[in-house]
Short mmCIF file of C-alpha atoms in Angstrom, two decimals:
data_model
loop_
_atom_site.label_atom_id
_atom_site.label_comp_id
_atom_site.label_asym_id
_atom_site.label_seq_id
_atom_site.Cartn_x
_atom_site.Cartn_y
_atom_site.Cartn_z
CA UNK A 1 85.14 -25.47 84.00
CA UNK A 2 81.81 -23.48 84.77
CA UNK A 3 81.96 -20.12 85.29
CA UNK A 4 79.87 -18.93 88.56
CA UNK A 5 77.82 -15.31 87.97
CA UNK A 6 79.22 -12.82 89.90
CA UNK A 7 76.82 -12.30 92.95
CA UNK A 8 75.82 -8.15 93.91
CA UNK A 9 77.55 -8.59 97.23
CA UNK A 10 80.93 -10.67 95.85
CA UNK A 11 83.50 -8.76 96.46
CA UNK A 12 83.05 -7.83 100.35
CA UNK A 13 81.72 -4.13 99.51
CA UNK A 14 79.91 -2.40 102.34
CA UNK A 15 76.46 -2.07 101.44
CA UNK A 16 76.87 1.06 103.12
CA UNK A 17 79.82 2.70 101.00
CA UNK A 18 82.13 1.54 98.16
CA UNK A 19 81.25 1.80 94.95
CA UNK A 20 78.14 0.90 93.03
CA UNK A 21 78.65 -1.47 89.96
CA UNK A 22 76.66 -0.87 86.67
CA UNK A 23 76.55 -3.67 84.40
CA UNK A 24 78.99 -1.90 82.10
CA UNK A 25 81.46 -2.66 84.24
CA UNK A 26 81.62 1.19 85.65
CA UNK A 27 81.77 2.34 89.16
CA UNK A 28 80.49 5.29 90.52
CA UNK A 29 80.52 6.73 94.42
CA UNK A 30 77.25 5.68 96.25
CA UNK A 31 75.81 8.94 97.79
CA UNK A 32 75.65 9.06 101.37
CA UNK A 33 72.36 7.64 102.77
CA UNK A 34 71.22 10.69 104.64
CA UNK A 35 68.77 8.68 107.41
CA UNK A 36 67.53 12.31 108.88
CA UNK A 37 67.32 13.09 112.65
CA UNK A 38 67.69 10.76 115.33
CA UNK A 39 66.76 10.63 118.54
CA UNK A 40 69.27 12.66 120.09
CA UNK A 41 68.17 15.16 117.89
CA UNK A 42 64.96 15.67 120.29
CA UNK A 43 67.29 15.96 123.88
CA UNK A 44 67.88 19.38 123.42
CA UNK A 45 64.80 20.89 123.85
CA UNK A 46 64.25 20.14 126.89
CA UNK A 47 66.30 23.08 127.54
CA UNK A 48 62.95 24.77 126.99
CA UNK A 49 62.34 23.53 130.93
CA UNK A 50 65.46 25.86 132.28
CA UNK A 51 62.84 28.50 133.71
CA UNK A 52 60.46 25.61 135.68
CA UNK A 53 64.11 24.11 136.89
CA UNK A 54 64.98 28.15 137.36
CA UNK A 55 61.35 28.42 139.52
CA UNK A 56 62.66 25.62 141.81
CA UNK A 57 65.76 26.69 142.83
CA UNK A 58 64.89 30.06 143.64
CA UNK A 59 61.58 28.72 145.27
CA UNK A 60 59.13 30.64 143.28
CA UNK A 61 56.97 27.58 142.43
CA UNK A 62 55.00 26.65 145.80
CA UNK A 63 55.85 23.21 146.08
CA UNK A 64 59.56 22.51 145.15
CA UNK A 65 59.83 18.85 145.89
CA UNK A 66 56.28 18.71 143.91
CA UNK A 67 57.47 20.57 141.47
CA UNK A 68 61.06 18.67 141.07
CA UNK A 69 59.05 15.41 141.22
CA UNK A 70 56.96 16.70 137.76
CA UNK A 71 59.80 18.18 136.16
CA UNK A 72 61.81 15.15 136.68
CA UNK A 73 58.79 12.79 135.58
CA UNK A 74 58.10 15.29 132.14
CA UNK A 75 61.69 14.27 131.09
CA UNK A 76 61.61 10.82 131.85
CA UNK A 77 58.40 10.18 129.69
CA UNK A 78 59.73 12.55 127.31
CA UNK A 79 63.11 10.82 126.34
CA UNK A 80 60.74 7.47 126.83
CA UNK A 81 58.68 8.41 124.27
CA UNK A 82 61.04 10.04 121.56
CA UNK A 83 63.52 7.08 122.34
CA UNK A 84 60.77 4.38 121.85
CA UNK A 85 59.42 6.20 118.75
CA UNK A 86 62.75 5.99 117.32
CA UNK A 87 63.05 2.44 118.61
CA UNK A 88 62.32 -0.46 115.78
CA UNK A 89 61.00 -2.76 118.35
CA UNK A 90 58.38 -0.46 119.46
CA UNK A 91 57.50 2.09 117.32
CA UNK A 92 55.09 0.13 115.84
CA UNK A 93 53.86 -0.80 119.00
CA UNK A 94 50.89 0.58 121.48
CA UNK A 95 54.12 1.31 124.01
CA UNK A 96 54.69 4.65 122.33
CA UNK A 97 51.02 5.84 122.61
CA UNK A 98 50.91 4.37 126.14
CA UNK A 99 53.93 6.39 127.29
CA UNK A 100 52.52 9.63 124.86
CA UNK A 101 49.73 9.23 127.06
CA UNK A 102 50.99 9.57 130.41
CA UNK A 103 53.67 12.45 129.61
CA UNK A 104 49.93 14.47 128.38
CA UNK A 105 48.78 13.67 131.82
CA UNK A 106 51.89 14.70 133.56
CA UNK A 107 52.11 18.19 131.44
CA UNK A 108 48.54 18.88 132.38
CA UNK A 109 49.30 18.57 135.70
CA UNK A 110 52.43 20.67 136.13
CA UNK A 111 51.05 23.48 133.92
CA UNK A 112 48.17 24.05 135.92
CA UNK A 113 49.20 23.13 138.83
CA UNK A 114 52.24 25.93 138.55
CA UNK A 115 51.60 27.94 135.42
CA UNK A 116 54.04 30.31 134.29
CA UNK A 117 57.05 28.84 132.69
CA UNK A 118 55.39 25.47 132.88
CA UNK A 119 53.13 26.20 130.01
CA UNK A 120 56.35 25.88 127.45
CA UNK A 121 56.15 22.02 127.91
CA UNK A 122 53.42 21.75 125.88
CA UNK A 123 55.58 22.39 122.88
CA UNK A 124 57.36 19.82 124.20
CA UNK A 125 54.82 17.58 124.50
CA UNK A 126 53.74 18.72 120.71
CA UNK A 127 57.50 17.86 119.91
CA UNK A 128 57.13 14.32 121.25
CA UNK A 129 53.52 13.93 119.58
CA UNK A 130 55.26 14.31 116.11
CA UNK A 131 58.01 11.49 116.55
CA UNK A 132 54.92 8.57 117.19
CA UNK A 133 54.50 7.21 114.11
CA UNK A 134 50.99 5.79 115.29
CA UNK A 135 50.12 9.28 115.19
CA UNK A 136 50.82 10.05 111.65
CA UNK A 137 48.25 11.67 109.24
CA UNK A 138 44.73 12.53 110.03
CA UNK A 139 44.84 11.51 113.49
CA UNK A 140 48.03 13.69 114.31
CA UNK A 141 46.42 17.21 112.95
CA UNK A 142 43.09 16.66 114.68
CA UNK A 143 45.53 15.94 117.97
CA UNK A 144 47.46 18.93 117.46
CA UNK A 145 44.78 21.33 116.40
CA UNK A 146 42.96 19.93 120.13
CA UNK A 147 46.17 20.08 121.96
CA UNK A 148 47.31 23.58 120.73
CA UNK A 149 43.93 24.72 121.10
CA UNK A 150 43.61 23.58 124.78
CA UNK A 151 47.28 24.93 125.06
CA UNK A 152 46.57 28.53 124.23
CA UNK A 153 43.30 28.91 126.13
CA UNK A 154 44.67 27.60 129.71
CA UNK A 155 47.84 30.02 129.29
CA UNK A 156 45.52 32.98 128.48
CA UNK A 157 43.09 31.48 130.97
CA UNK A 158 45.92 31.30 133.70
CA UNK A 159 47.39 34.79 133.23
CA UNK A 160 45.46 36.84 131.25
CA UNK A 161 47.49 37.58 128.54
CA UNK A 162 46.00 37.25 125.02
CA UNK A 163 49.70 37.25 123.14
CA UNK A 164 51.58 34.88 125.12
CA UNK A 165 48.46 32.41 124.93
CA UNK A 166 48.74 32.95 120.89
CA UNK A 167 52.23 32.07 120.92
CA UNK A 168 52.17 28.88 123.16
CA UNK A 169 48.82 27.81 121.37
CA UNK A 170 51.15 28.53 117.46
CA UNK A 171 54.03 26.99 119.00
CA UNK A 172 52.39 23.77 119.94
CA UNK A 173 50.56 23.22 117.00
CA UNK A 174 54.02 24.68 114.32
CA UNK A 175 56.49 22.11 116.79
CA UNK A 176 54.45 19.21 116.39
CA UNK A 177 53.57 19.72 112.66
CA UNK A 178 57.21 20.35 111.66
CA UNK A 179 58.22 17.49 113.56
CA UNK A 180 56.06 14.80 111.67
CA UNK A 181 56.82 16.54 107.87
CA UNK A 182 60.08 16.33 108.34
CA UNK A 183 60.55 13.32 109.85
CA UNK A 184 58.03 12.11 106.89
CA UNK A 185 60.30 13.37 104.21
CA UNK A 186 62.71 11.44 105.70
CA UNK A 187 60.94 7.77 106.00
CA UNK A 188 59.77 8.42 102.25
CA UNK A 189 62.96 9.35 100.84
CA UNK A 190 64.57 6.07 102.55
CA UNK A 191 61.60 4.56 100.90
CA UNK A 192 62.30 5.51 97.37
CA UNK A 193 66.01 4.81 98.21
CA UNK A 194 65.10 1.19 98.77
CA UNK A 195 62.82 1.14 95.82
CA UNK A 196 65.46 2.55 93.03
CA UNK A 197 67.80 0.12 94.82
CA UNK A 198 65.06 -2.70 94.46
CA UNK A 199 64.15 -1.46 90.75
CA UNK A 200 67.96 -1.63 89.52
CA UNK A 201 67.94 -5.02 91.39
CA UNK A 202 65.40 -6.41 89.70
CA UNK A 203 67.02 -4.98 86.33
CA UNK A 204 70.30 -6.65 86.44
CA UNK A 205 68.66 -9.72 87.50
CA UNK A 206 66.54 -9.87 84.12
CA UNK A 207 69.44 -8.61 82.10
CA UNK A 208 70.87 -12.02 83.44
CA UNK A 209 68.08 -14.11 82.25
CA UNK A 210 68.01 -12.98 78.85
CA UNK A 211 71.49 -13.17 78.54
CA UNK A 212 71.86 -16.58 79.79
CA UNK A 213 68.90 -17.41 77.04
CA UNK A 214 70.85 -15.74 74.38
CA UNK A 215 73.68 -18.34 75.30
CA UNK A 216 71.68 -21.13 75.71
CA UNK A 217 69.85 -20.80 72.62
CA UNK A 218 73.13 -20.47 70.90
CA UNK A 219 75.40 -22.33 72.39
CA UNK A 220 73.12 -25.46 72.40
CA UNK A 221 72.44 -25.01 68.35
CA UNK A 222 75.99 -24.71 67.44
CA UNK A 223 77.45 -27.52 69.78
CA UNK A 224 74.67 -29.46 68.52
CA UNK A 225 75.99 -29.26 65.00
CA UNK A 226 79.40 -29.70 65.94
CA UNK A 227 78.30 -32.92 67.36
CA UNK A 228 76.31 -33.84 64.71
CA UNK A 229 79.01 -33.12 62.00
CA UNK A 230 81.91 -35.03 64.26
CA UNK A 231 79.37 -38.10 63.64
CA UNK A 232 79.58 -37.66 59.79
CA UNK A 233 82.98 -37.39 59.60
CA UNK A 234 83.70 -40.55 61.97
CA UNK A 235 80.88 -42.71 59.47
CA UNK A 236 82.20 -41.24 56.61
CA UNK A 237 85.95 -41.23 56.62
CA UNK A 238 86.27 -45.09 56.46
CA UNK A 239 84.73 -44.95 53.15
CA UNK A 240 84.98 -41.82 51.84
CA UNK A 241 87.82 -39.34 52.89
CA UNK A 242 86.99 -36.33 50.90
CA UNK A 243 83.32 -36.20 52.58
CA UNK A 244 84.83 -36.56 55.84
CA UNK A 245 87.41 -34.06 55.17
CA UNK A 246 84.34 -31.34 53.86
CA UNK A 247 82.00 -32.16 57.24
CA UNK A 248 85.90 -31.46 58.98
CA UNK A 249 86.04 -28.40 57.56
CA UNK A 250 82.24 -27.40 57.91
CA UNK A 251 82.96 -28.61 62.05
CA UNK A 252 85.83 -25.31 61.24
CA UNK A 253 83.81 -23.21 60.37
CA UNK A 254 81.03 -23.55 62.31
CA UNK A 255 83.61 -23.36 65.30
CA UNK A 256 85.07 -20.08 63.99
CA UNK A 257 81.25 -18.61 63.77
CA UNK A 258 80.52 -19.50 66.85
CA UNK A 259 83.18 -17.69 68.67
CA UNK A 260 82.65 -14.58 66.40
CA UNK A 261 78.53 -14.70 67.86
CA UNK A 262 79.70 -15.39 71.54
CA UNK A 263 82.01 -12.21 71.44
CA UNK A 264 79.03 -10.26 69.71
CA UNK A 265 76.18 -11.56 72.28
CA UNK A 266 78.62 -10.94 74.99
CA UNK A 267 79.23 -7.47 73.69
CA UNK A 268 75.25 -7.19 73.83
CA UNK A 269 75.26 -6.31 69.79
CA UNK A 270 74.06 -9.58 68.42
CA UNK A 271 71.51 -9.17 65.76
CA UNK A 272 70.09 -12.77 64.19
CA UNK A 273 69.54 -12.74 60.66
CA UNK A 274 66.67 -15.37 59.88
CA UNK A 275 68.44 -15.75 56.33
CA UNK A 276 71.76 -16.75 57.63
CA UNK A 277 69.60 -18.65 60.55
CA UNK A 278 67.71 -20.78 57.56
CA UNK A 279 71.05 -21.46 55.57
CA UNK A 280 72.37 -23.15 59.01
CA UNK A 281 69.37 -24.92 59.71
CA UNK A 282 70.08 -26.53 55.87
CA UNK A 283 73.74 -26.95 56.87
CA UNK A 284 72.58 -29.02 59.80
CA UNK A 285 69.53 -31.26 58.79
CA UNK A 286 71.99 -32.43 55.83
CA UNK A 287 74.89 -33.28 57.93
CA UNK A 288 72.37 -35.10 60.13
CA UNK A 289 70.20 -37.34 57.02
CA UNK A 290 67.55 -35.49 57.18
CA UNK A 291 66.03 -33.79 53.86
CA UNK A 292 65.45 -29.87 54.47
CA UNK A 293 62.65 -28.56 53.19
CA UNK A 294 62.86 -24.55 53.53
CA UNK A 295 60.03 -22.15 52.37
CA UNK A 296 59.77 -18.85 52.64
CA UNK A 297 57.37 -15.68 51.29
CA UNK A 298 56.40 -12.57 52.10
CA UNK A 299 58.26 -8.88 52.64
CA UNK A 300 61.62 -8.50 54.34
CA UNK A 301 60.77 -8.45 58.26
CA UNK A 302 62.15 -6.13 60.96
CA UNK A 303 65.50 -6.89 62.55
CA UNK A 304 63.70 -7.26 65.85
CA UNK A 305 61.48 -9.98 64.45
CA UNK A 306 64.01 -11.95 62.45
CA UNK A 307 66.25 -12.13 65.70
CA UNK A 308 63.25 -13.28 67.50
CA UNK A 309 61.87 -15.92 64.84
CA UNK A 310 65.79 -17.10 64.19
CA UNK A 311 66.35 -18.31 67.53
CA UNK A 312 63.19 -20.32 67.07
CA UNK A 313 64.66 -21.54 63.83
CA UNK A 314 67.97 -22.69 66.21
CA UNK A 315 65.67 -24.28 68.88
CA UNK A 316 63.29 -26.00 66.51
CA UNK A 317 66.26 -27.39 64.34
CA UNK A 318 68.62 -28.53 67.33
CA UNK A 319 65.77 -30.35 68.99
CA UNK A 320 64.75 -32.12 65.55
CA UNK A 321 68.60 -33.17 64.66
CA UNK A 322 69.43 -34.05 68.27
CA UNK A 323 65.79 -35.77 69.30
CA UNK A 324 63.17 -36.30 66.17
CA UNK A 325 65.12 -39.22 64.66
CA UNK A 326 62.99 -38.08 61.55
CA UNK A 327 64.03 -38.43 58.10
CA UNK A 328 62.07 -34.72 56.96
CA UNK A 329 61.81 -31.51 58.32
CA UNK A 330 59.74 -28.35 56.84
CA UNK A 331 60.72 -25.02 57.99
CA UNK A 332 57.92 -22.50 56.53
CA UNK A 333 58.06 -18.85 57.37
CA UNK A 334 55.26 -16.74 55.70
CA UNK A 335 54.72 -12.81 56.21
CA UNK A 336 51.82 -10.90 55.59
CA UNK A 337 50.98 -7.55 56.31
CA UNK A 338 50.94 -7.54 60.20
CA UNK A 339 52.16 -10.76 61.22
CA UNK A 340 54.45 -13.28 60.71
CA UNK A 341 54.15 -16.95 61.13
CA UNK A 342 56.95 -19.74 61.52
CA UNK A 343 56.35 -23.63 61.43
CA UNK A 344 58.64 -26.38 61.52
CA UNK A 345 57.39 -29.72 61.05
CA UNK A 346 59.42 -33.18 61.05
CA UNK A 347 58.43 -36.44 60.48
CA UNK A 348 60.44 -38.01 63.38
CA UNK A 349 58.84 -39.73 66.68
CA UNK A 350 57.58 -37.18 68.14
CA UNK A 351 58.00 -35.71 71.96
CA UNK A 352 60.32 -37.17 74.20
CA UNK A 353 60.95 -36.21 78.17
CA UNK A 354 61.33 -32.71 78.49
CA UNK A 355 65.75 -33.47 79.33
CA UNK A 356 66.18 -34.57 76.18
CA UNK A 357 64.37 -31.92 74.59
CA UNK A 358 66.60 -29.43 75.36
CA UNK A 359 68.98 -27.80 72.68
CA UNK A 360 72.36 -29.42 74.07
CA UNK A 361 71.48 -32.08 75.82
CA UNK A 362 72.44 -35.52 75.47
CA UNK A 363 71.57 -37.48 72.53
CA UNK A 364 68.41 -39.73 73.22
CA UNK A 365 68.90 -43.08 72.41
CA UNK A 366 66.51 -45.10 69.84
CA UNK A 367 64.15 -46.45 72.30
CA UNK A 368 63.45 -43.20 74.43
CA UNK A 369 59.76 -42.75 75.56
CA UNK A 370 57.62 -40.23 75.04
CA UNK A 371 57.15 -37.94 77.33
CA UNK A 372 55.96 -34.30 78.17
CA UNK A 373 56.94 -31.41 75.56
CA UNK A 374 59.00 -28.55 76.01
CA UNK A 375 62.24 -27.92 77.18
CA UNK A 376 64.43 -24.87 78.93
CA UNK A 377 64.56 -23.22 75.14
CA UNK A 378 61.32 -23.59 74.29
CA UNK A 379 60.05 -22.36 77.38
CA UNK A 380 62.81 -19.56 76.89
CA UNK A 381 61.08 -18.98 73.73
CA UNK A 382 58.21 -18.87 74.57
CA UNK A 383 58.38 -16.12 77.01
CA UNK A 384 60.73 -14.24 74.83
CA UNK A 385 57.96 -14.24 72.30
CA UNK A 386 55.09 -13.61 74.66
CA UNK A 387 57.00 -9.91 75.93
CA UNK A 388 57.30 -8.98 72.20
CA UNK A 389 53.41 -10.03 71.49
CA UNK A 390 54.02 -13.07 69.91
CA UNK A 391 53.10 -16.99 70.77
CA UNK A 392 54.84 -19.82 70.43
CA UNK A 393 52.69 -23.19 70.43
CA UNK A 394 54.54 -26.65 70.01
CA UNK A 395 53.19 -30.36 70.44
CA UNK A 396 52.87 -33.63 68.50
CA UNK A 397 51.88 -33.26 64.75
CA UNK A 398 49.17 -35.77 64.05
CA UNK A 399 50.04 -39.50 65.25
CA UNK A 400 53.85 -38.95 64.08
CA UNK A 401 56.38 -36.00 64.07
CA UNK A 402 56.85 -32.66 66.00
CA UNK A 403 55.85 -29.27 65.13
CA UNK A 404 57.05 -25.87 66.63
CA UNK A 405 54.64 -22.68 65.78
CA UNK A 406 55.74 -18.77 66.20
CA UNK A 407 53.69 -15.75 65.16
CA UNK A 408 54.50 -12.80 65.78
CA UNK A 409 53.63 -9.06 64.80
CA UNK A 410 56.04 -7.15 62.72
CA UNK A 411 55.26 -3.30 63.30
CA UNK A 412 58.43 -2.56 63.25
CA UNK A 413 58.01 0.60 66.28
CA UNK A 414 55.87 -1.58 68.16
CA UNK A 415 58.29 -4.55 68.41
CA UNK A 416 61.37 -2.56 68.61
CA UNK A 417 59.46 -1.33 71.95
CA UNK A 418 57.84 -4.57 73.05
CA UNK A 419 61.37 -5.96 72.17
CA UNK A 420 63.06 -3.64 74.98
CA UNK A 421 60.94 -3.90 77.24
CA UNK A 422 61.35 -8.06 76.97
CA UNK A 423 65.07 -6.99 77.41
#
């Protein structure tokens, strides 16, 4: 039976809502996305028009039916404006400018052609000016400054009166400004939103590569070996029982290991030991036929590093017992002061297609052809290797046999960093 990853969105949660699952298997409330205003937000103001609309009805603005006609044509390019800045469709169109346009021309024409009360739409108009987002930035201040500018000097112009001209000129320029910040703060915050959500995305998803290496490297050595063994003991218990019965038992207890390193790489506190990693690969190339050849000098490396160079150990060894059909194998591991270097050479036939290469794949038969080198675990290797500063190099060794080469550094600090960050 295969097991299917659990997708982000199994599970039917509202993106909206619910609960937000950690990869520990924890839940915690999502926090309300707070999208700021909308644009209802902006119909209210036009309360700010109740002393024009007052002018009309008790006939103090000349014209009436003019003046009706330009109130009623402020608001309708107003809400056009606000509701098409708002819009998704065409807020990043020219329609918003457009209709910006003509509601300037239309608050122009009312203010000076009635004055008075009809000097608070420019406010209004400011308050539109700050919901286009075409608008934003540079081009926006040098608007407003011009507009609340203009603003103050036809109100003082009009009636004479230096302090109401200062306050319509400040509240132009303060309703636009305000407008844009906050609405600003509001598309950047939804931006970081989506970028955390993005980050912690992106997280999870390499937390599920590495952990699908970790079982592929070591789920493909130890099946290989259980394979391998099963083969001994079928040759050998014809003829001799009491081998069979010791490759039955090492079949055991590689079994037994191999649950005990499942439950500690699923647990996410699997440390490889290069030692014990070495010992297997003996275990291994002996139940197969072919003679290990193990050597090994220098200090005692980092954890870090003997994790990284004992899955090559697994890789290297699985694809020589499954693939090589050699009759020798050298594993060499040699430390000096900054770096280490692993090599493991076999005498076998060399390359085959990249599917049988793999640790766990099916057994090529004796007349497979050559092919391309490299499968999924070296590759998986070899960028494993590259995040932690290391290479991995592998190809034909002379005109017969295989050979796999790691170095990497062994700063301990330094790979216990470049070691997380690969993770």
């Amino acid at each position: 039976m295969r097991l299917r990853p659990r997708r982000p969105d199994d599970g039917g949660e509202d993106p909206g809502g619910g609960a937000d699952r950690h990869s520990c298997g924890t839940a915690r409330p999502v926090e309300r996305e707070e999208r700021g205003p909308g644009r209802y937000a902006f119909l209210p103001w036009l309360l700010m028009g109740l002393g024009a609309f007052s002018n009309i009805i008790e006939g103090r603005s000349g014209n009436p039916w003019l003046a009706g006609v330009g109130l009623f044509a402020f608001n309708s390019l107003y809400v056009t404006v606000v509701f098409s800045a708002f819009n998704p469709r065409r807020r990043d169109t020219r329609f918003p400018l457009c209709a910006l346009a003509a509601l300037t021309a239309v608050t122009f024409a009312i203010a000076l052609g009635f004055g008075g009360e009809w000097f608070l739409f420019f406010p209004l108009l400011s308050l539109a000016s700050g919901t286009v987002r075409a608008l934003r930035g540079k081009a926006l201040g040098i608007w407003l400054i011009a507009l609340s500018g203009t603003a103050g000097f036809l109100s003082g112009w009009w009636d004479d009166d230096t302090w109401n001209a200062f306050s319509i000129g400040y509240g132009t320029f303060l309703s636009g400004m305000v407008t844009a910040t906050v609405l600003s703060l509001f598309d950047t915050i939804h931006e970081l939103r989506a970028t955390r959500q993005e980050l912690a995305r992106s997280a999870v998803e390499k937390e599920r590569l590495r952990f699908s290496r970790d079982l592929h490297d070591l789920l493909g050595h130890t099946l290989s070996v259980v394979v391998v063994k099963a083969e001994a003991v079928r040759r050998l218990a014809p003829r001799n029982l009491d081998a069979a019965l010791a490759q039955a038992a090492d079949i055991e207890a590689v079994g037994r290991q191999a649950l005990t390193e499942i439950r500690e790489a699923v647990s996410g506190y699997r440390e490889g030991s290069l030692t014990t990693e070495l010992d297997r690969a003996r275990s291994a190339l002996d139940g197969a036929g072919i003679e290990p050849v193990v050597r090994h000098a220098g200090p005692p490396l980092p954890p870090q590093a003997e994790a990284l160079l004992g899955w090559v150990v697994r890789e290297g060894v699985t694809n020589a017992v499954r693939h090589s059909g050699a009759t020798r194998c050298e594993i060499e591991v040699h430390v000096d002061d900054d770096r280490a270097r692993l090599t493991i050479t076999d005498d076998g036939r060399g390359p085959v297609s990249s599917g049988a290469s793999d640790a766990g794949a099916a057994a090529a038969p004796p007349g497979a052809v050559p092919g391309p080198v490299g499968g999924t675990g070296l590759k998986g290797l070899t960028e494993r290797l590259a995040a932690a500063g290391g290479t991995l190099r592998s190809g034909p060794d002379g005109r017969r046999g295989f050979r796999v080469t790691a170095e990497l550094p062994v700063g301990a600090a330094d790979l216990a960093e470049t070691e997380e960050r690969a993770r």
